[in-house]
Coordinates of C-alpha atoms in Angstrom, one line a residue:
X1 CA 0.0 0.0 0.0
X2 CA 0.9 3.6 -0.2
X3 CA 3.2 5.0 2.5
X4 CA 4.7 1.6 3.2
X5 CA 8.4 0.9 3.0
X6 CA 9.8 -2.3 1.4
X7 CA 13.1 -3.6 2.7
X8 CA 15.2 -5.8 0.5
X9 CA 17.9 -7.8 2.4
X10 CA 20.8 -9.1 0.4
X11 CA 22.9 -11.2 2.8
X12 CA 26.5 -12.3 2.2
X13 CA 27.3 -10.0 -0.7
X14 CA 30.8 -11.4 -0.7
X15 CA 29.3 -14.6 -2.2
X16 CA 26.8 -13.0 -4.6
X17 CA 26.8 -14.2 -8.2
X18 CA 27.0 -11.8 -11.2
X19 CA 23.2 -12.0 -12.0
X20 CA 22.2 -11.2 -8.4
X21 CA 24.8 -8.4 -8.2
X22 CA 23.3 -6.9 -11.4
X23 CA 19.8 -7.1 -10.0
X24 CA 20.8 -5.4 -6.8
X25 CA 22.7 -2.7 -8.7
X26 CA 19.8 -2.1 -11.0
X27 CA 17.3 -1.9 -8.1
X28 CA 19.6 0.5 -6.2
X29 CA 19.7 2.8 -9.3
X30 CA 16.0 3.1 -9.6
X31 CA 14.2 6.1 -8.0
X32 CA 12.1 4.1 -5.6
X33 CA 11.5 6.2 -2.5
X34 CA 9.8 3.4 -0.5
X35 CA 12.5 0.8 -1.1
X36 CA 15.4 0.3 1.3
X37 CA 18.2 -2.1 0.4
X38 CA 20.2 -3.6 3.2
X39 CA 23.3 -5.6 2.2
X40 CA 25.7 -7.5 4.4
X41 CA 29.2 -8.7 3.7
X42 CA 32.4 -9.6 5.4
X43 CA 35.1 -7.2 4.3
X44 CA 37.8 -9.9 4.6
X45 CA 35.9 -12.1 2.1
X46 CA 35.1 -9.4 -0.4
X47 CA 37.5 -9.4 -3.3
X48 CA 38.0 -6.8 -6.1
X49 CA 37.0 -8.2 -9.4
X50 CA 34.4 -10.5 -7.8
X51 CA 30.7 -9.7 -8.5
X52 CA 30.2 -8.8 -4.8
X53 CA 33.4 -6.7 -4.7
X54 CA 32.5 -4.8 -7.8
X55 CA 28.9 -4.2 -6.6
X56 CA 30.1 -2.9 -3.2
X57 CA 32.6 -0.6 -4.9
X58 CA 29.8 0.8 -7.2
X59 CA 27.4 1.3 -4.2
X60 CA 30.1 3.0 -2.1
X61 CA 30.4 5.8 -4.6
X62 CA 26.7 6.7 -4.3
X63 CA 25.7 9.5 -1.9
X64 CA 22.6 7.8 -0.7
X65 CA 24.5 4.7 0.5
X66 CA 25.3 4.5 4.2
X67 CA 27.8 2.0 5.5
X68 CA 27.5 0.7 9.1
X69 CA 30.4 -1.4 10.5
X70 CA 29.3 -4.0 13.0
X71 CA 31.9 -5.1 15.5
X72 CA 31.8 -8.1 17.8
X73 CA 29.1 -7.9 20.5
X74 CA 30.1 -6.6 24.0
X75 CA 29.2 -8.8 27.0
X76 CA 25.9 -6.9 27.7
X77 CA 24.9 -7.2 24.0
X78 CA 25.6 -11.0 24.2
X79 CA 23.3 -11.0 27.3
X80 CA 20.6 -9.2 25.5
X81 CA 20.8 -11.5 22.5
X82 CA 20.7 -14.6 24.7
X83 CA 17.7 -13.2 26.6
X84 CA 15.9 -12.5 23.3
X85 CA 16.6 -16.0 22.0
X86 CA 15.6 -17.7 25.3
X87 CA 12.6 -15.5 25.8
X88 CA 13.6 -15.0 29.4
X89 CA 16.3 -13.5 31.6
X90 CA 19.6 -15.3 31.6
X91 CA 22.1 -15.4 34.5
X92 CA 25.3 -13.4 34.6
X93 CA 27.3 -16.6 34.7
X94 CA 25.5 -17.9 31.5
X95 CA 26.3 -14.6 29.7
X96 CA 30.0 -14.8 30.8
X97 CA 30.3 -18.4 29.6
X98 CA 28.7 -17.7 26.2
X99 CA 30.6 -14.5 25.8
X100 CA 33.9 -16.2 26.3
X101 CA 33.1 -19.1 24.0
X102 CA 31.6 -16.9 21.2
X103 CA 34.1 -14.1 21.3
X104 CA 31.1 -11.8 20.7
X105 CA 30.3 -13.2 17.2
X106 CA 26.5 -13.1 16.9
X107 CA 26.3 -16.3 14.7
X108 CA 28.3 -18.2 17.3
X109 CA 26.1 -16.9 20.1
X110 CA 23.1 -18.2 18.2
X111 CA 24.7 -21.6 17.6
X112 CA 25.7 -21.9 21.3
X113 CA 22.2 -21.0 22.3
X114 CA 20.9 -23.7 20.0
X115 CA 23.2 -26.2 21.7
X116 CA 22.0 -25.1 25.1
X117 CA 18.4 -25.7 24.1
X118 CA 15.1 -24.2 25.2
X119 CA 14.8 -26.3 28.3
X120 CA 18.0 -25.0 29.9
X121 CA 17.2 -22.7 32.7
X122 CA 19.3 -20.0 34.4
X123 CA 22.5 -21.3 35.8
X124 CA 22.5 -24.6 33.8
X125 CA 24.8 -23.4 31.1
X126 CA 27.8 -24.7 32.9
X127 CA 26.2 -28.2 33.0
X128 CA 25.5 -28.2 29.3
X129 CA 28.3 -29.6 27.1
X130 CA 28.8 -26.5 24.9
X131 CA 30.9 -26.8 21.8
X132 CA 34.3 -25.2 22.2
X133 CA 34.4 -23.9 18.6
X134 CA 32.0 -23.0 15.8
X135 CA 33.3 -26.1 13.9
X136 CA 32.1 -28.3 16.7
X137 CA 28.7 -26.5 16.8
X138 CA 28.3 -27.0 13.1
X139 CA 29.3 -30.7 13.5
X140 CA 26.4 -31.1 16.0
X141 CA 24.0 -29.7 13.5
X142 CA 25.3 -32.0 10.7
X143 CA 25.1 -35.1 13.0
X144 CA 21.4 -35.7 12.2
X145 CA 21.7 -35.6 8.5
X146 CA 21.2 -38.7 6.3
X147 CA 23.8 -39.9 3.8
X148 CA 22.4 -38.0 0.8
X149 CA 22.1 -34.7 2.8
X150 CA 25.6 -35.1 4.2
X151 CA 27.0 -35.7 0.6
X152 CA 25.3 -32.5 -0.5
X153 CA 26.7 -30.5 2.5
X154 CA 30.2 -31.9 1.8
X155 CA 29.9 -31.0 -1.9
X156 CA 28.8 -27.4 -1.0
X157 CA 31.6 -27.1 1.5
X158 CA 34.2 -28.1 -1.1
X159 CA 32.9 -25.6 -3.5
X160 CA 33.3 -22.8 -0.9
X161 CA 31.0 -20.4 -2.7
X162 CA 27.5 -20.5 -4.2
X163 CA 27.3 -22.7 -7.3
X164 CA 24.8 -23.8 -9.8
X165 CA 22.7 -26.9 -9.6
X166 CA 24.7 -28.7 -12.3
X167 CA 28.0 -28.0 -10.5
X168 CA 26.7 -29.4 -7.2
X169 CA 25.3 -32.4 -9.0
X170 CA 28.7 -33.1 -10.7
X171 CA 30.7 -32.6 -7.4
X172 CA 28.2 -34.7 -5.4
X173 CA 27.8 -37.4 -8.0
X174 CA 24.1 -37.5 -7.2
X175 CA 21.4 -38.0 -9.8
X176 CA 19.3 -34.8 -10.3
X177 CA 16.1 -36.3 -8.7
X178 CA 18.1 -37.5 -5.6
X179 CA 19.9 -34.1 -5.3
X180 CA 16.6 -32.2 -5.5
X181 CA 15.1 -34.4 -2.9
X182 CA 18.1 -34.0 -0.6
X183 CA 18.1 -30.2 -1.0
X184 CA 14.5 -30.1 0.0

């Protein structure tokens, strides 16, 4: 409706393909007063000459673009995030434990909270076997996958960037129908 703002979120621009970068660039050039585009990227993974790197360079030259650098979360911000995820207050000890293990990285805080689980009450975080690294947290998530799903995840990990269906099929050596079913 009139007066409403539409927000388009483009996450992980460092991995964006050429077609998506072109779409975002074209959308950003249009005079659409009720459209806000939010893009995220990790500067260390953004390379000049890549579609994402070129897109960010073009966007940075525009006056209407505002860049906001997000640093790691401080202890009180980790606590606020934990409380929001848990839907309840969390103890100071819990916040300290998660802050130390996450180093203030929001994704890691979220993964640690997933490992703690919804039934863990205040003070129990020390009794829960938390993963000591993000790698271990991801391993916990992958543990429940079947053979086909694990093959797909392994193929995607080897590719290290978004790839087309045919590339994933070739790397995984799965038939198209099996790959589609596994992706679902």
